[in-house]
Short mmCIF file of C-alpha atoms in Angstrom, two decimals:
data_model
loop_
_atom_site.label_atom_id
_atom_site.label_comp_id
_atom_site.label_asym_id
_atom_site.label_seq_id
_atom_site.Cartn_x
_atom_site.Cartn_y
_atom_site.Cartn_z
CA MET A 107 -32.12 45.33 -34.36
CA LYS A 108 -30.96 45.76 -38.29
CA ALA A 109 -27.48 44.38 -37.66
CA ALA A 110 -29.57 41.31 -36.39
CA LEU A 111 -31.49 40.74 -39.18
CA LEU A 112 -28.72 41.46 -41.43
CA LEU A 113 -26.40 38.57 -39.37
CA VAL A 114 -29.14 36.23 -39.80
CA ALA A 115 -29.37 36.58 -43.59
CA VAL A 116 -26.44 35.99 -44.21
CA LEU A 117 -26.45 32.67 -42.61
CA ALA A 118 -29.05 31.35 -45.25
CA SER A 119 -25.08 30.86 -46.47
CA THR A 120 -23.18 29.66 -43.85
CA ALA A 121 -20.38 30.36 -41.75
CA HIS A 122 -17.25 30.31 -39.32
CA ALA A 123 -14.54 32.82 -38.58
CA ASP A 124 -11.55 32.76 -36.59
CA GLU A 125 -10.22 35.54 -34.77
CA LEU A 126 -9.42 38.34 -36.89
CA ASN A 127 -8.14 41.88 -36.94
CA LEU A 128 -11.74 43.94 -37.88
CA ALA A 129 -9.49 47.24 -38.26
CA ASN A 130 -7.58 45.67 -41.10
CA THR A 131 -10.22 43.23 -42.89
CA THR A 132 -11.27 44.88 -46.02
CA PRO A 133 -13.25 43.04 -49.08
CA ALA A 134 -9.84 44.95 -50.67
CA ARG A 135 -8.23 41.57 -49.55
CA PRO A 136 -10.80 39.06 -49.70
CA HIS A 137 -9.35 35.63 -49.38
CA ILE A 138 -7.76 35.33 -45.45
CA VAL A 139 -6.20 32.02 -44.63
CA SER A 140 -5.94 30.92 -40.66
CA VAL A 141 -4.38 28.47 -39.08
CA ARG A 142 -4.33 27.69 -35.34
CA THR A 143 -3.11 25.24 -32.61
CA GLY A 144 -3.23 24.68 -28.93
CA LEU A 145 -5.82 23.33 -26.00
CA ASP A 146 -9.19 23.36 -26.91
CA HIS A 147 -10.84 19.96 -25.58
CA ALA A 148 -7.85 18.25 -26.72
CA PHE A 149 -4.50 19.76 -28.82
CA VAL A 150 -6.04 20.63 -31.46
CA ALA A 151 -5.11 21.94 -35.02
CA GLU A 152 -6.91 23.94 -37.20
CA VAL A 153 -7.27 25.63 -40.83
CA GLY A 154 -9.77 27.45 -42.29
CA TYR A 155 -10.51 29.63 -44.92
CA ASP A 156 -12.49 33.23 -44.80
CA HIS A 157 -14.22 35.26 -47.38
CA VAL A 158 -14.53 39.26 -46.91
CA PHE A 159 -17.41 40.48 -48.40
CA GLY A 160 -19.38 44.06 -47.85
CA LEU A 161 -23.00 43.91 -47.59
CA CYS A 162 -24.86 47.11 -47.01
CA ASP A 163 -21.94 49.10 -45.97
CA ARG A 164 -21.02 46.30 -43.70
CA VAL A 165 -18.15 43.90 -43.79
CA VAL A 166 -19.05 40.52 -43.35
CA ILE A 167 -16.44 37.24 -43.29
CA ALA A 168 -18.00 34.03 -44.20
CA GLY A 169 -15.77 31.11 -44.12
CA LEU A 170 -15.23 27.81 -43.45
CA ASP A 171 -12.95 25.63 -40.41
CA ILE A 172 -11.72 22.38 -39.94
CA ALA A 173 -10.19 21.11 -37.12
CA VAL A 174 -8.86 17.79 -35.64
CA PRO A 175 -7.12 16.78 -32.36
CA TRP A 176 -3.82 16.36 -33.82
CA ALA A 177 -2.28 14.09 -30.89
CA GLY A 178 -3.14 10.62 -31.34
CA LEU A 179 -4.17 11.45 -34.73
CA ASP A 180 -7.53 10.16 -35.85
CA VAL A 181 -9.27 11.58 -38.28
CA SER A 182 -12.53 10.12 -36.93
CA ASP A 183 -12.38 13.11 -34.59
CA PHE A 184 -12.89 15.90 -36.04
CA GLN A 185 -14.79 19.38 -36.14
CA VAL A 186 -15.84 21.26 -39.07
CA GLY A 187 -17.86 24.69 -38.88
CA LEU A 188 -18.92 27.36 -41.03
CA GLY A 189 -20.14 30.52 -39.95
CA ALA A 190 -20.12 34.46 -40.47
CA THR A 191 -18.96 37.05 -38.54
CA MET A 192 -20.49 40.78 -38.65
CA PRO A 193 -19.95 43.78 -36.76
CA LEU A 194 -23.64 44.42 -35.26
CA LEU A 195 -21.83 47.91 -33.52
CA GLU A 196 -18.87 50.08 -34.33
CA ARG A 197 -17.73 53.42 -32.22
CA GLY A 198 -14.36 53.69 -33.73
CA ALA A 199 -11.94 51.37 -32.74
CA TRP A 200 -14.49 49.97 -30.56
CA LYS A 201 -16.30 46.80 -32.01
CA LEU A 202 -19.12 44.99 -31.39
CA LEU A 203 -19.19 41.32 -33.60
CA GLY A 204 -21.44 38.77 -33.91
CA ARG A 205 -20.93 35.07 -34.98
CA LEU A 206 -23.28 32.32 -35.98
CA GLY A 207 -23.25 28.94 -37.83
CA PRO A 208 -23.65 25.30 -38.18
CA THR A 209 -21.02 22.83 -36.70
CA LEU A 210 -20.14 19.40 -37.94
CA ARG A 211 -18.50 17.55 -35.18
CA GLY A 212 -17.12 14.03 -34.71
CA THR A 213 -15.50 11.41 -32.40
CA ASP A 214 -14.92 7.52 -31.81
CA THR A 215 -14.80 6.44 -28.54
CA ALA A 216 -14.50 3.21 -26.62
CA ALA A 217 -18.12 3.47 -26.21
CA ALA A 218 -19.48 4.52 -28.97
CA GLN A 219 -19.17 6.60 -32.24
CA MET A 220 -20.76 10.08 -32.21
CA THR A 221 -21.61 12.87 -35.12
CA SER A 222 -23.07 15.84 -33.82
CA LEU A 223 -24.75 18.42 -35.81
CA GLY A 224 -24.96 22.10 -34.09
CA LEU A 225 -24.68 25.61 -33.82
CA ASP A 226 -22.03 27.58 -32.48
CA ALA A 227 -23.38 31.48 -31.56
CA ARG A 228 -20.97 34.32 -30.34
CA ILE A 229 -20.63 37.65 -29.46
CA SER A 230 -17.34 39.36 -28.65
CA GLY A 231 -16.63 43.21 -28.59
CA GLY A 232 -13.42 44.62 -28.62
CA TYR A 233 -10.56 47.52 -29.47
CA PHE A 234 -9.28 47.20 -32.99
CA ARG A 235 -6.32 49.37 -34.42
CA THR A 236 -4.37 48.31 -37.65
CA ARG A 237 -1.21 47.39 -35.46
CA GLY A 238 -2.99 45.07 -32.75
CA PHE A 239 -6.41 44.15 -31.10
CA ALA A 240 -8.21 42.89 -27.88
CA ALA A 241 -11.53 41.51 -27.51
CA ALA A 242 -13.58 39.25 -24.90
CA GLU A 243 -15.83 36.58 -26.30
CA LEU A 244 -19.09 35.19 -24.55
CA GLY A 245 -20.26 31.83 -27.02
CA VAL A 246 -22.89 28.73 -26.91
CA ASP A 247 -21.38 26.21 -29.10
CA TRP A 248 -24.68 23.73 -29.09
CA ALA A 249 -24.80 20.22 -29.75
CA ALA A 250 -28.17 20.00 -31.09
CA THR A 251 -28.62 16.57 -32.04
CA THR A 252 -26.25 13.80 -32.06
CA HIS A 253 -26.06 10.37 -33.55
CA ILE A 254 -24.62 7.96 -31.39
CA SER A 255 -23.81 4.14 -32.75
CA HIS A 256 -23.01 2.16 -29.63
CA ALA A 257 -19.52 0.04 -30.17
CA ASP A 258 -19.64 -3.77 -30.07
CA ALA A 259 -17.64 -3.52 -26.39
CA TYR A 260 -20.27 -1.25 -24.73
CA ARG A 261 -22.67 -3.66 -25.85
CA GLU A 262 -21.27 -7.05 -24.78
CA GLN A 263 -19.49 -5.45 -21.89
CA VAL A 264 -21.92 -2.97 -20.38
CA TYR A 265 -25.89 -3.05 -22.30
CA PRO A 266 -26.59 -4.86 -24.81
CA ASP A 267 -29.96 -2.95 -25.55
CA ALA A 268 -28.13 0.53 -25.76
CA GLN A 269 -30.41 2.51 -28.33
CA ASP A 270 -28.41 3.71 -30.90
CA GLY A 271 -30.00 6.57 -33.19
CA TRP A 272 -30.36 10.35 -33.50
CA TYR A 273 -30.39 12.21 -29.78
CA ARG A 274 -31.40 15.87 -29.19
CA ALA A 275 -29.82 18.21 -27.17
CA THR A 276 -27.00 15.83 -26.03
CA GLY A 277 -25.09 18.99 -24.81
CA GLY A 278 -22.48 21.74 -25.72
CA THR A 279 -19.92 24.33 -24.58
CA LEU A 280 -20.41 27.27 -22.92
CA ARG A 281 -17.38 29.97 -23.40
CA ALA A 282 -15.59 32.72 -22.09
CA GLY A 283 -12.55 34.14 -23.15
CA LEU A 284 -10.22 36.98 -24.92
CA TYR A 285 -8.23 36.82 -27.65
CA GLY A 286 -5.74 39.59 -28.94
CA GLY A 287 -3.00 39.61 -31.19
CA VAL A 288 -0.49 42.09 -33.32
CA SER A 289 -0.62 42.55 -36.85
CA PHE A 290 2.29 43.19 -39.49
CA GLY A 291 0.64 44.15 -42.83
CA ASN A 292 -1.41 41.53 -43.71
CA VAL A 293 -0.62 39.07 -41.02
CA ASP A 294 -1.93 38.71 -37.32
CA ALA A 295 -0.27 36.59 -34.77
CA VAL A 296 -3.15 35.97 -32.45
CA LEU A 297 -3.50 34.77 -28.59
CA ARG A 298 -7.18 33.07 -27.63
CA VAL A 299 -7.70 32.09 -23.64
CA GLY A 300 -10.42 31.05 -21.95
CA ARG A 301 -12.88 29.02 -19.97
CA PRO A 302 -15.39 26.52 -21.43
CA PHE A 303 -18.11 25.43 -19.38
CA ALA A 304 -20.82 22.05 -20.02
CA ILE A 305 -23.97 23.63 -21.51
CA ASP A 306 -25.24 23.18 -17.84
CA PHE A 307 -22.50 25.34 -16.45
CA ALA A 308 -20.69 22.21 -15.15
CA GLU A 309 -16.80 22.45 -15.90
CA GLN A 310 -15.40 20.29 -18.24
CA THR A 311 -12.53 17.75 -18.62
CA ILE A 312 -10.19 20.30 -19.51
CA PRO A 313 -11.42 23.88 -17.91
CA PHE A 314 -9.92 26.06 -19.80
CA TYR A 315 -8.49 26.66 -23.54
CA VAL A 316 -5.72 28.25 -25.16
CA THR A 317 -4.69 28.47 -28.41
CA LEU A 318 -2.34 30.23 -30.92
CA GLY A 319 -3.05 30.98 -34.45
CA ALA A 320 -2.24 33.02 -37.26
CA ASN A 321 -4.40 35.00 -40.24
CA VAL A 322 -2.84 35.86 -43.48
CA ALA A 323 -5.03 38.26 -45.76
CA LEU A 324 -4.50 37.60 -49.54
CA MET B 185 -32.72 30.93 -40.90
CA THR B 186 -33.93 28.30 -42.87
CA ARG B 187 -31.36 25.62 -41.83
CA LEU B 188 -31.83 26.70 -38.12
CA ALA B 189 -35.35 25.84 -38.35
CA LEU B 190 -34.44 22.73 -40.24
CA LEU B 191 -31.82 21.57 -37.21
CA LEU B 192 -34.62 22.80 -34.76
CA LEU B 193 -36.90 20.91 -36.07
CA LEU B 194 -34.88 17.52 -36.43
CA ALA B 195 -33.54 17.93 -32.80
CA ALA B 196 -37.08 18.46 -31.50
CA GLY B 197 -37.79 14.77 -33.28
CA CYS B 198 -34.73 12.59 -32.05
CA LEU B 199 -34.66 10.60 -28.67
CA ASP B 200 -33.70 12.57 -25.24
CA PRO B 201 -30.61 11.01 -24.33
CA GLY B 202 -32.20 11.60 -20.39
CA GLU B 203 -34.43 9.25 -20.75
CA PRO B 204 -34.01 6.04 -18.85
CA GLY B 205 -33.09 3.00 -20.69
CA ARG B 206 -31.71 4.82 -23.63
CA LEU B 207 -28.10 4.96 -23.47
CA VAL B 208 -27.52 3.24 -19.94
CA PRO B 209 -30.01 0.85 -17.72
CA GLY B 210 -32.62 1.88 -15.85
CA THR B 211 -31.84 1.90 -11.72
CA VAL B 212 -34.37 0.06 -9.38
CA ASP B 213 -36.52 3.34 -9.93
CA ASP B 214 -36.99 2.80 -13.28
CA ASP B 215 -37.02 -1.14 -13.42
CA PRO B 216 -39.02 -2.58 -11.37
CA ALA B 217 -37.98 -5.96 -12.13
CA LEU B 218 -34.89 -5.40 -10.40
CA PRO B 219 -34.15 -6.47 -7.01
CA PHE B 220 -34.01 -4.23 -4.15
CA ILE B 221 -33.37 -2.73 -0.60
CA GLU B 222 -34.63 0.27 0.95
CA ILE B 223 -32.44 2.10 4.31
CA ALA B 224 -31.98 5.54 4.97
CA GLU B 225 -33.78 7.44 2.32
CA THR B 226 -32.28 5.46 -0.84
CA LYS B 227 -33.23 2.31 -2.77
CA LEU B 228 -30.39 -0.24 -3.35
CA HIS B 229 -29.74 -2.84 -6.12
CA ALA B 230 -29.61 -5.65 -4.10
CA GLU B 231 -29.71 -9.77 -3.71
CA ALA B 232 -28.47 -12.49 -1.37
CA PHE B 233 -28.20 -16.19 -2.41
CA GLY B 234 -28.36 -18.96 0.54
CA ASP B 235 -29.30 -19.65 3.89
CA PRO B 236 -30.50 -16.88 5.54
CA GLU B 237 -29.47 -18.45 8.83
CA ASP B 238 -26.16 -18.74 7.89
CA PRO B 239 -22.56 -16.85 8.17
CA MET B 240 -22.93 -13.39 6.26
CA ILE B 241 -20.64 -12.84 2.97
CA VAL B 242 -21.19 -9.25 2.29
CA MET B 243 -19.45 -8.43 -1.17
CA LEU B 244 -18.44 -4.82 -2.12
CA HIS B 245 -17.47 -3.48 -5.13
CA GLY B 246 -15.49 -1.55 -6.76
CA GLY B 247 -15.68 2.27 -8.02
CA PRO B 248 -16.67 4.05 -6.00
CA GLY B 249 -19.63 4.12 -8.28
CA GLY B 250 -19.48 0.53 -9.95
CA ASP B 251 -21.43 -2.18 -9.57
CA TYR B 252 -21.39 -6.10 -8.06
CA ARG B 253 -22.04 -7.57 -11.75
CA TYR B 254 -18.42 -9.13 -12.26
CA LEU B 255 -18.48 -10.25 -8.87
CA LEU B 256 -21.56 -12.77 -9.25
CA ALA B 257 -19.52 -15.65 -9.33
CA TYR B 258 -19.00 -15.42 -5.29
CA GLN B 259 -22.52 -16.45 -4.86
CA ALA B 260 -20.51 -20.00 -5.22
CA LEU B 261 -19.99 -19.35 -1.96
CA ALA B 262 -23.72 -19.74 -0.57
CA ALA B 263 -23.31 -23.74 -1.58
CA ASP B 264 -20.42 -23.72 1.01
CA GLY B 265 -22.68 -22.11 3.74
CA TYR B 266 -22.51 -19.01 3.68
CA TYR B 267 -25.59 -16.31 3.32
CA VAL B 268 -23.87 -14.22 0.28
CA VAL B 269 -25.08 -10.52 0.02
CA PHE B 270 -24.36 -8.44 -3.11
CA TRP B 271 -25.73 -4.71 -3.25
CA ASP B 272 -25.11 -1.79 -5.22
CA HIS B 273 -23.50 1.14 -3.16
CA ARG B 274 -25.74 4.34 -2.77
CA GLY B 275 -25.60 5.78 -6.14
CA ALA B 276 -23.76 2.93 -7.58
CA GLY B 277 -24.81 0.78 -10.31
CA LEU B 278 -28.33 -0.02 -10.75
CA SER B 279 -29.13 1.50 -7.48
CA ARG B 280 -31.21 5.14 -6.94
CA ARG B 281 -29.19 8.16 -8.06
CA HIS B 282 -28.65 11.28 -5.45
CA ASP B 283 -27.28 14.35 -6.44
CA ALA B 284 -23.54 15.13 -5.59
CA SER B 285 -24.52 17.15 -2.91
CA SER B 286 -26.46 14.78 -0.81
CA PHE B 287 -23.41 12.67 -0.13
CA THR B 288 -21.82 12.56 3.00
CA PHE B 289 -19.03 10.10 4.51
CA ALA B 290 -20.99 9.18 7.67
CA GLU B 291 -24.27 8.41 5.66
CA TYR B 292 -22.21 6.37 3.07
CA LEU B 293 -20.43 4.44 6.17
CA GLU B 294 -23.98 3.82 8.17
CA ASP B 295 -25.43 2.81 4.69
CA LEU B 296 -22.94 -0.88 5.19
CA ARG B 297 -24.07 -0.62 8.72
CA LEU B 298 -27.71 -0.83 7.65
CA VAL B 299 -27.51 -3.28 4.97
CA ILE B 300 -26.47 -5.87 7.12
CA GLU B 301 -28.68 -4.84 9.76
CA HIS B 302 -30.91 -5.61 6.99
CA TYR B 303 -29.71 -9.10 5.95
CA SER B 304 -29.02 -10.16 9.56
CA SER B 305 -30.76 -13.08 10.81
CA SER B 306 -29.70 -12.55 14.32
CA PRO B 307 -27.53 -9.83 16.39
CA ALA B 308 -24.86 -12.68 16.34
CA GLN B 309 -24.84 -13.49 13.02
CA PRO B 310 -20.75 -13.82 11.69
CA ILE B 311 -19.84 -11.11 9.05
CA ILE B 312 -17.29 -11.82 6.74
CA PHE B 313 -16.44 -9.08 4.24
CA ILE B 314 -14.92 -9.50 0.59
CA GLY B 315 -14.36 -6.46 -1.09
CA GLN B 316 -12.26 -5.11 -4.30
CA SER B 317 -10.74 -2.30 -4.84
CA TRP B 318 -12.87 0.50 -3.42
CA GLY B 319 -14.89 -2.38 -1.61
CA ALA B 320 -11.64 -3.34 -0.07
CA MET B 321 -11.61 0.22 1.17
CA TYR B 322 -14.71 0.23 2.14
CA ALA B 323 -14.43 -2.73 4.27
CA THR B 324 -11.06 -1.20 5.96
CA TRP B 325 -13.13 1.89 6.55
CA PHE B 326 -15.81 0.22 8.68
CA ILE B 327 -13.55 -2.51 10.38
CA ASN B 328 -11.51 0.95 11.74
CA GLU B 329 -14.71 2.60 12.80
CA HIS B 330 -16.62 -0.38 14.09
CA GLY B 331 -13.78 -2.96 15.07
CA ASP B 332 -15.36 -6.34 14.87
CA TYR B 333 -18.96 -4.82 15.14
CA GLY B 334 -19.78 -6.58 18.57
CA GLY B 335 -18.00 -10.06 17.91
CA ARG B 336 -19.15 -10.17 14.62
CA VAL B 337 -17.08 -9.70 11.79
CA LYS B 338 -14.91 -12.42 11.97
CA GLY B 339 -12.50 -11.79 8.36
CA ALA B 340 -12.11 -10.22 5.76
CA VAL B 341 -10.90 -10.80 1.96
CA LEU B 342 -9.80 -7.31 0.43
CA SER B 343 -8.44 -7.80 -3.05
CA GLU B 344 -6.66 -4.92 -4.21
CA PRO B 345 -7.70 -1.57 -2.18
CA GLY B 346 -6.18 1.12 -3.49
CA ALA B 347 -5.54 3.51 -0.32
CA PHE B 348 -6.69 3.78 3.38
CA THR B 349 -5.50 7.02 3.79
CA SER B 350 -6.17 10.33 1.94
CA ASP B 351 -2.54 10.61 1.50
CA GLY B 352 -2.62 7.50 -0.06
CA LEU B 353 -5.57 7.97 -2.24
CA GLU B 354 -3.91 11.43 -3.60
CA ALA B 355 -0.56 9.50 -4.77
CA TYR B 356 -2.68 6.26 -5.91
CA MET B 357 -4.49 8.39 -8.19
CA ALA B 358 -1.59 10.82 -9.12
CA ALA B 359 -0.03 7.85 -10.34
CA LEU B 360 -3.13 6.47 -12.22
CA ILE B 361 -4.81 9.05 -13.72
CA PRO B 362 -4.50 9.81 -16.74
CA PRO B 363 -4.26 6.15 -17.13
CA TRP B 364 -2.90 6.80 -21.18
CA GLY B 365 -0.50 9.50 -22.20
CA TRP B 366 -1.57 13.23 -22.33
CA THR B 367 -1.21 12.66 -26.57
CA SER B 368 -3.07 9.40 -26.62
CA GLU B 369 -6.22 8.60 -28.34
CA GLU B 370 -7.89 7.67 -25.20
CA LEU B 371 -7.60 11.11 -23.86
CA ASN B 372 -8.62 12.43 -27.03
CA ASP B 373 -11.68 10.85 -27.10
CA LEU B 374 -12.56 11.32 -23.24
CA VAL B 375 -12.06 15.68 -24.14
CA TRP B 376 -13.38 15.80 -27.50
CA ALA B 377 -16.72 14.26 -26.61
CA ASP B 378 -17.42 16.58 -24.01
CA GLN B 379 -18.33 19.09 -27.31
CA LEU B 380 -21.21 16.68 -28.05
CA MET B 381 -22.52 15.47 -24.89
CA SER B 382 -22.62 17.36 -21.46
CA ALA B 383 -23.08 14.98 -18.39
CA ALA B 384 -26.40 17.44 -17.52
CA ASP B 385 -27.99 14.39 -16.04
CA HIS B 386 -27.24 11.16 -14.42
CA GLU B 387 -28.00 8.74 -17.78
CA ARG B 388 -25.48 11.05 -19.35
CA ALA B 389 -23.35 11.49 -16.99
CA ASP B 390 -22.88 7.65 -16.42
CA TYR B 391 -22.82 6.88 -20.15
CA MET B 392 -20.10 9.80 -20.44
CA GLN B 393 -18.12 7.53 -17.41
CA GLN B 394 -18.11 4.05 -19.58
CA ILE B 395 -15.57 6.24 -22.23
CA PRO B 396 -12.31 6.26 -19.92
CA VAL B 397 -13.47 2.77 -18.26
CA LEU B 398 -13.92 1.23 -21.46
CA ALA B 399 -10.56 2.44 -22.71
CA GLY B 400 -9.15 0.57 -19.76
CA SER B 401 -6.09 1.61 -17.97
CA PRO B 402 -2.64 -0.18 -18.82
CA SER B 403 -0.78 0.05 -15.49
CA GLU B 404 -3.75 -1.92 -13.98
CA GLY B 405 -2.91 -4.84 -15.88
CA ASN B 406 -5.99 -5.78 -16.63
CA ASP B 407 -6.65 -8.50 -19.63
CA PRO B 408 -7.81 -6.48 -22.52
CA ASP B 409 -9.32 -9.96 -24.30
CA ASN B 410 -11.43 -10.71 -20.87
CA PRO B 411 -12.59 -7.08 -19.86
CA GLU B 412 -14.71 -6.80 -16.61
CA PRO B 413 -18.57 -6.79 -17.27
CA ALA B 414 -20.43 -3.61 -15.70
CA TRP B 415 -24.20 -2.54 -15.68
CA ARG B 416 -23.77 1.13 -14.90
CA GLY B 417 -21.04 2.83 -12.91
CA GLY B 418 -22.24 6.10 -11.00
CA ALA B 419 -20.46 8.93 -12.37
CA VAL B 420 -21.81 11.18 -9.92
CA VAL B 421 -21.31 9.41 -6.75
CA ASN B 422 -17.95 8.56 -7.72
CA THR B 423 -16.49 12.12 -8.06
CA ALA B 424 -18.37 12.90 -5.07
CA LEU B 425 -17.05 10.65 -2.66
CA VAL B 426 -13.57 11.02 -3.95
CA ASP B 427 -13.74 14.71 -3.76
CA LEU B 428 -15.22 14.24 -0.25
CA GLY B 429 -12.28 12.16 0.64
CA LEU B 430 -9.69 14.42 -0.57
CA ALA B 431 -11.36 17.71 0.82
CA ASP B 432 -12.31 16.53 4.55
CA GLY B 433 -8.88 13.87 4.56
CA PHE B 434 -9.31 10.53 6.10
CA ASP B 435 -7.31 7.93 7.60
CA TRP B 436 -8.65 4.37 8.04
CA THR B 437 -5.94 2.87 9.66
CA THR B 438 -6.13 4.24 13.73
CA SER B 439 -7.74 1.22 14.73
CA LEU B 440 -6.95 -1.55 12.45
CA GLY B 441 -4.18 -2.99 14.57
CA THR B 442 -6.75 -3.91 17.51
CA PHE B 443 -8.88 -5.90 14.92
CA PRO B 444 -8.46 -9.41 16.21
CA HIS B 445 -8.79 -11.86 13.23
CA PRO B 446 -6.84 -12.34 9.94
CA VAL B 447 -7.22 -10.53 7.01
CA LEU B 448 -6.34 -11.76 3.49
CA PHE B 449 -4.87 -9.63 0.89
CA LEU B 450 -5.52 -10.70 -2.99
CA ARG B 451 -3.93 -9.02 -5.65
CA GLY B 452 -3.03 -9.28 -9.18
CA GLU B 453 0.63 -10.09 -10.57
CA ARG B 454 0.57 -7.49 -13.62
CA ASN B 455 -0.80 -4.25 -11.65
CA THR B 456 1.95 -2.12 -11.87
CA ASN B 457 0.19 0.69 -10.46
CA MET B 458 -0.13 -1.23 -7.20
CA PRO B 459 3.07 -3.48 -6.54
CA LEU B 460 3.60 -6.05 -3.85
CA SER B 461 4.90 -3.13 -1.67
CA HIS B 462 2.00 -1.05 -2.16
CA GLN B 463 -0.36 -4.07 -0.40
CA GLN B 464 1.89 -5.05 1.84
CA GLU B 465 2.37 -1.72 3.50
CA LEU B 466 -1.51 -1.48 3.37
CA ALA B 467 -1.61 -4.87 4.90
CA SER B 468 0.88 -4.06 8.04
CA HIS B 469 -1.78 -1.80 9.07
CA TYR B 470 -3.72 -4.84 10.29
CA ALA B 471 -2.13 -6.71 13.14
CA GLN B 472 -2.57 -10.08 11.38
CA SER B 473 -2.72 -10.43 7.32
CA SER B 474 -1.47 -11.96 4.42
CA ILE B 475 -0.98 -11.62 0.91
CA ILE B 476 -1.68 -13.52 -1.75
CA THR B 477 -0.44 -12.16 -5.25
CA VAL B 478 -2.65 -14.25 -8.66
CA PRO B 479 -0.69 -14.87 -11.14
CA ASP B 480 -1.36 -13.85 -14.84
CA SER B 481 -4.01 -11.12 -13.53
CA GLY B 482 -4.27 -7.85 -13.09
CA HIS B 483 -6.71 -5.21 -10.81
CA ALA B 484 -9.60 -6.98 -11.88
CA ALA B 485 -8.03 -10.55 -10.69
CA MET B 486 -11.61 -11.30 -8.77
CA TRP B 487 -12.79 -11.43 -12.29
CA GLU B 488 -10.17 -12.62 -14.75
CA ARG B 489 -9.07 -15.61 -11.87
CA SER B 490 -12.30 -16.03 -10.49
CA ASP B 491 -11.82 -19.76 -9.72
CA GLU B 492 -8.39 -19.57 -8.55
CA CYS B 493 -9.73 -16.48 -6.14
CA LEU B 494 -12.44 -18.80 -4.81
CA ALA B 495 -10.27 -21.15 -4.17
CA HIS B 496 -7.79 -18.76 -1.95
CA ILE B 497 -11.13 -17.39 -0.04
CA ARG B 498 -12.50 -21.21 0.60
CA MET B 499 -9.02 -21.54 1.65
CA TYR B 500 -9.07 -18.46 4.17
CA LEU B 501 -12.66 -19.12 5.47
CA GLY B 502 -12.16 -22.59 6.56
CA GLY B 503 -9.28 -21.13 8.54
CA LEU B 504 -11.39 -18.78 10.71
CA PRO B 505 -12.54 -19.60 14.02
#
């Protein structure tokens, strides 16, 4: 309970953090830069920065990441996430983590330009040792509200009376997956795989995600 | 916590994406001004032009899940002495929506027969099918099952059918999907948008389907400056019928050779996904058939070159007994 309250309090600032080896994460090396690529709703490239600090005897990681689909690169398709990760329970090398933070996501399609504000919440649990780690994750990435501006082509060919504006709870993604990696000093190499589902549990267009990334602690 | 509360408050005050008329037009269940008929526990967006006593032309749109908006030019055949019937198929266009689990092949085929009977002025009224893409497949399915339907079906104009068997459909879809490259911007848009909007209701599902539809399919050779209009695609029925067809398998060629009347195939010259050889193979299942290639047109030839297609159809109709 106390851990959950702490996590919520931290969210007053922000966050989003990638998959880190919590066995090596320490305020003594407070800066973590990460890169990630793979297939996650598109061929994606992501960079991130996390800051590690101590709070009430716990290590908290808060940061920012930016992702874009790199195939057919178009910066109007993007994702910016802020979030905080914190251990909720720890028993030696076994850790249960919570992560929560807002997201901003955009896309420009043939039908409309859409910009979503949402919330990304994840629980992960696993085994973290100095040389390597493995964990399972469950998460919900909820599009709380989405601004839709319809393209001229949509109005001309399909529906001239389509309504632009902010739409509530337009959708989102549920995730179930695994991640793990090996650590070499201050560098982690991380593999993440899993299944995404739409918010109503239906399959999404690409029914899996797999990414490869690296974290460097400074 | 403050930001979370603000986010929830903002979301609560926004538009509902599932409300009819916001993202996509309402169906016959939402808009009382739309013309409709009721058959077999469904409500179909439908209308007819001409004298109900004249020979009936049943227009069959593409999809599955499309609508008849782009075929309305063919109401001109009413002035030639035909009763021209337009209808959005079950779960398609502006017709009533149904859950995916409700669709069966048997019911879908029976729908076409019930529409014919709804508009029939007599049990001997002649019928001609004019179908485009999936509509051409639908007509063939009916003919294979019912033959000339007690002497009533006098002919068919089939524009760009995709396949008459499940094997053919699989091959056709393998060549067509995805219509763009795996690293294309169009595919990016489609899959990235999954994170912003989920097809959690018919309104959102039908809206999301417009993303790939509006992006177009290069191999179909359609004119990007003259895109085919549509009211609303039925995403659920589109997926459901394709899934049913591939899961159960179908062969709509078994009796085509006994159909006693000539069938006209119309194809678009620029459709590289369905070259002449593809249409020749399909046409070969009918005892009597001919193929006309409409120049400077793609899969949407009946929209892009409606005047030419009308001329070909009128010539064909004039030659029927």
